[in-house]
Coordinates of C-alpha atoms in Angstrom, one line a residue:
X644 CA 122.3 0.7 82.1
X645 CA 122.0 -2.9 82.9
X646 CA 125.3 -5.5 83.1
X647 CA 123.2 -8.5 83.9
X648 CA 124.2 -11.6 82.6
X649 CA 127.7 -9.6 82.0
X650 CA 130.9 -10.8 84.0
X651 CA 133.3 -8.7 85.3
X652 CA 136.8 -8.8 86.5
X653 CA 137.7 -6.4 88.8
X654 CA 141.7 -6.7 90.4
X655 CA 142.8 -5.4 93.1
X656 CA 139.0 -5.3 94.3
X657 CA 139.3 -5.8 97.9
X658 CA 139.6 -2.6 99.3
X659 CA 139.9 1.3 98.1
X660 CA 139.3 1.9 94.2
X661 CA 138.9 -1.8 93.2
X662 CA 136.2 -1.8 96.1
X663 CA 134.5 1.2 95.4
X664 CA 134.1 0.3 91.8
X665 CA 132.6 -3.4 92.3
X666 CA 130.1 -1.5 95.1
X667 CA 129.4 1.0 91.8
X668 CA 129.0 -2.1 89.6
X669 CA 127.0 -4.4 91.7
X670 CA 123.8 -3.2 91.2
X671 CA 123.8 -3.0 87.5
X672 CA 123.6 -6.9 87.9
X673 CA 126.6 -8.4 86.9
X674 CA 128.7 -11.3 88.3
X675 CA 131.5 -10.2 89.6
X676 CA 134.7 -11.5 89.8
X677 CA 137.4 -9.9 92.0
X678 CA 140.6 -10.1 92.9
X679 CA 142.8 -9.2 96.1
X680 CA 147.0 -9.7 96.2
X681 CA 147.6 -11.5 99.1
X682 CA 145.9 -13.1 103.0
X683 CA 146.5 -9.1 104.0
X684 CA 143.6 -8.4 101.9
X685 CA 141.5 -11.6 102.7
X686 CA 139.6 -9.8 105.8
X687 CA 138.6 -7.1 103.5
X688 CA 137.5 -9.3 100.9
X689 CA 135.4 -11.6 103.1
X690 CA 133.5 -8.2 104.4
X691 CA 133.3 -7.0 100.8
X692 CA 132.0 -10.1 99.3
X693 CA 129.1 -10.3 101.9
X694 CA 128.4 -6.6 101.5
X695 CA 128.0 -6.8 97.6
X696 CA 125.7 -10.2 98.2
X697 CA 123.6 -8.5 100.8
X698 CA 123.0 -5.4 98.7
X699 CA 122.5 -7.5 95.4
X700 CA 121.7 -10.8 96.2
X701 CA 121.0 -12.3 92.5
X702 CA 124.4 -11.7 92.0
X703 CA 127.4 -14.2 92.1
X704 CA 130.5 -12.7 93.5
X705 CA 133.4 -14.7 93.7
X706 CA 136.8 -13.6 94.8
X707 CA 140.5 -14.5 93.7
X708 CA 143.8 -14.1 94.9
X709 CA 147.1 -13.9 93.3
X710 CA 150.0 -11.7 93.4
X711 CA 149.8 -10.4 90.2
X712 CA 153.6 -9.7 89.1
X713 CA 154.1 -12.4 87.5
X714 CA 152.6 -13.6 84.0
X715 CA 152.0 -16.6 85.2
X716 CA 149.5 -15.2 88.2
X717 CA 147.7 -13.2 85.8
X718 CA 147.0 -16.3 83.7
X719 CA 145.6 -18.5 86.2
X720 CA 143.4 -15.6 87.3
X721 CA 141.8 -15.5 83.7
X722 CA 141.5 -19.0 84.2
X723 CA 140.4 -20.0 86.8
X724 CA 137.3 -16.8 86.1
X725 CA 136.7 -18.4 83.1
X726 CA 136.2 -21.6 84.5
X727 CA 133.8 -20.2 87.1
X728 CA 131.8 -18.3 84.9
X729 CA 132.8 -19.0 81.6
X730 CA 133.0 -15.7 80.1
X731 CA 135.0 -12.5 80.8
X732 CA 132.7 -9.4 79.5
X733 CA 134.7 -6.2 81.0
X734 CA 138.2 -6.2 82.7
X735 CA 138.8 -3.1 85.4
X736 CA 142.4 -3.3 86.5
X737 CA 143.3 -1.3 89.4
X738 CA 146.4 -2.8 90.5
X739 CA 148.7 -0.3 91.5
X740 CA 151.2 0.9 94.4
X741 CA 152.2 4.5 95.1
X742 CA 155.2 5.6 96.6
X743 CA 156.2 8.8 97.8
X744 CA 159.9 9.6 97.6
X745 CA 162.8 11.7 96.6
X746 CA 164.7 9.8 93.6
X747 CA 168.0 10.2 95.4
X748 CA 166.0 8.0 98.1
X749 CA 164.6 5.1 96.2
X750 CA 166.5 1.5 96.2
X751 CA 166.8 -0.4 93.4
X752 CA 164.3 -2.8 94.9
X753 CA 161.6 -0.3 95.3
X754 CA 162.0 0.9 92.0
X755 CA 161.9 -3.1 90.9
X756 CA 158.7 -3.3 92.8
X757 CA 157.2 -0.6 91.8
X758 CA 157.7 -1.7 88.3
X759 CA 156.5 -5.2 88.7
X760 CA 153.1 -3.7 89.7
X761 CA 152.1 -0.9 88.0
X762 CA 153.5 -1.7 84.9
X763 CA 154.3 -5.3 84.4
X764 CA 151.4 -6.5 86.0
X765 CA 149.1 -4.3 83.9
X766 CA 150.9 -5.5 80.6
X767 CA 149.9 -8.9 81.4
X768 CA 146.2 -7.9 82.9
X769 CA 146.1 -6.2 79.2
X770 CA 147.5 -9.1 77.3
X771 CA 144.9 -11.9 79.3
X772 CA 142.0 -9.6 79.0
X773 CA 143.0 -9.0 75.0
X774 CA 142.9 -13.0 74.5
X775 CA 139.6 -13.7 76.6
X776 CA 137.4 -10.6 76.8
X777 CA 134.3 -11.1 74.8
X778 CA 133.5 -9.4 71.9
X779 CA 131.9 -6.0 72.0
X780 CA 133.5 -6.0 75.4
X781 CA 135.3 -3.8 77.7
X782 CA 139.1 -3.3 79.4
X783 CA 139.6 -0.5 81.9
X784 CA 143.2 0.5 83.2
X785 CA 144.2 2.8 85.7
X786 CA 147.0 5.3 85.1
X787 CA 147.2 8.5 87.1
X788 CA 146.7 12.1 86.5
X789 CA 150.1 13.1 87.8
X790 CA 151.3 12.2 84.2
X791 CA 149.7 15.5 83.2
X792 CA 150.2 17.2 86.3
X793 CA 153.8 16.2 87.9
X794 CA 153.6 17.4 91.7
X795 CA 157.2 15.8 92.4
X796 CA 158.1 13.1 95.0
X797 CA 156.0 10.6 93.0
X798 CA 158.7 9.7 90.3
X799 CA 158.8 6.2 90.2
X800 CA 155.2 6.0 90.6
X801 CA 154.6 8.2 88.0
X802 CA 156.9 7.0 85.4
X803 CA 156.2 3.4 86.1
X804 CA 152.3 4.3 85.3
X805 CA 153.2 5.8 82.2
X806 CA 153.9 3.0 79.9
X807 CA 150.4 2.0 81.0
X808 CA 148.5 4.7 79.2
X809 CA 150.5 3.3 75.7
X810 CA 150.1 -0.3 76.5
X811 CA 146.5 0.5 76.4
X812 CA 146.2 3.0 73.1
X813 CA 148.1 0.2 71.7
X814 CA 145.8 -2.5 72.3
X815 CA 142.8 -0.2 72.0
X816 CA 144.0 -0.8 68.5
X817 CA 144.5 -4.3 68.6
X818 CA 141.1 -4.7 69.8
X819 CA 138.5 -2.4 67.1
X820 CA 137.9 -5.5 64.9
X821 CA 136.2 -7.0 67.7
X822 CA 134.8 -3.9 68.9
X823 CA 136.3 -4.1 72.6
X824 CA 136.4 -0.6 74.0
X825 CA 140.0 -0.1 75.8
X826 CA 140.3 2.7 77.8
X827 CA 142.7 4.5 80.5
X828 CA 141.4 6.1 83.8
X829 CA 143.8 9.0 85.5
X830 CA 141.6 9.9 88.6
X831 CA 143.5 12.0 91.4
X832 CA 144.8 12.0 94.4
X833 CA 142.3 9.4 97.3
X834 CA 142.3 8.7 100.7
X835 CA 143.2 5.1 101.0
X836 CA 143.2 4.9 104.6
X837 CA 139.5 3.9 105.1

């Protein structure tokens, strides 16, 4: 399969899943345009970017930051990657924060947080990617597979990914008449330490 001449938006691409999959992406061809939250991530993102150019050097790779909670962050994201490259083939969103706790242990800011990003900010990834992503394109979100297989201690990060996986059937619908394939990913549990 080749994606050249095809641009992609990876977020949340600096490091772990968001890396991985711009490293799985790269040498299809694409340009790739990624996204990290905040300067925490800009180390990783430096090391990534010349990773990806030394391994495929025809491609452009171009990274973003933005702290992706609010609407207005995930609509200069889209913007300014349109401006750069002008067109927006396939969106991968990996945005996402876990937390492990008891319920009777999580504050209401924590609960507010985890909100924000895994569901708020993917609504908003989903809305920007349904108004640019070209046609016959495609939109990748990331739930997780303890919706089918609840291990406990992961509440609020369970049932803040879950209106994901209907914000995406729902636009998976929105989208057929201009054939834009919108699909959810549950992997399992990952070692994020690396």
């Amino acid at each position: 399969m080749s994606l050249s001449g095809k641009v992609v938006l990876i977020t949340g691409a600096a490091k772990n899943l968001g890396a991985e999959i711009a490293r799985s992406l790269a040498p299809l061809g694409p340009s790739l345009a990624l996204h990290y939250n905040s300067q925490a991530s800009k180390e990783a993102a430096d090391a990534l970017t010349k990773e990806l150019v030394a391994a495929n050097p025809e491609n452009k790779v171009k990274f973003y930051t933005g702290d992706l909670r609010t609407a207005g962050a995930v609509e200069k994201i889209f913007k300014d990657v349109l401006q750069d490259f002008k067109r927006i083939d396939i969106v991968v969103n990996t945005v996402g924060k876990v937390l492990k706790k008891s319920i009777t242990e999580i504050s209401e800011e924590e609960y507010d947080d985890m909100f924000a990003i895994n569901s708020k900010a993917a609504f908003f990834i989903l809305k920007e990617a349904a108004k640019h992503v070209s046609h016959g394109g495609k939109i990748v979100t990331i739930v997780t597979s303890l919706l089918a297989a609840f291990t406990g201690m992961y509440t609020s990060y369970a049932g803040s990914k879950a209106p994901v996986e209907h914000f995406t059937r729902g636009v998976s619908k929105e989208l057929q008449g201009r054939r834009i394939s919108v699909n959810a990913i549950a992997p399992g549990p990952m070692d994020t330490r690396k």
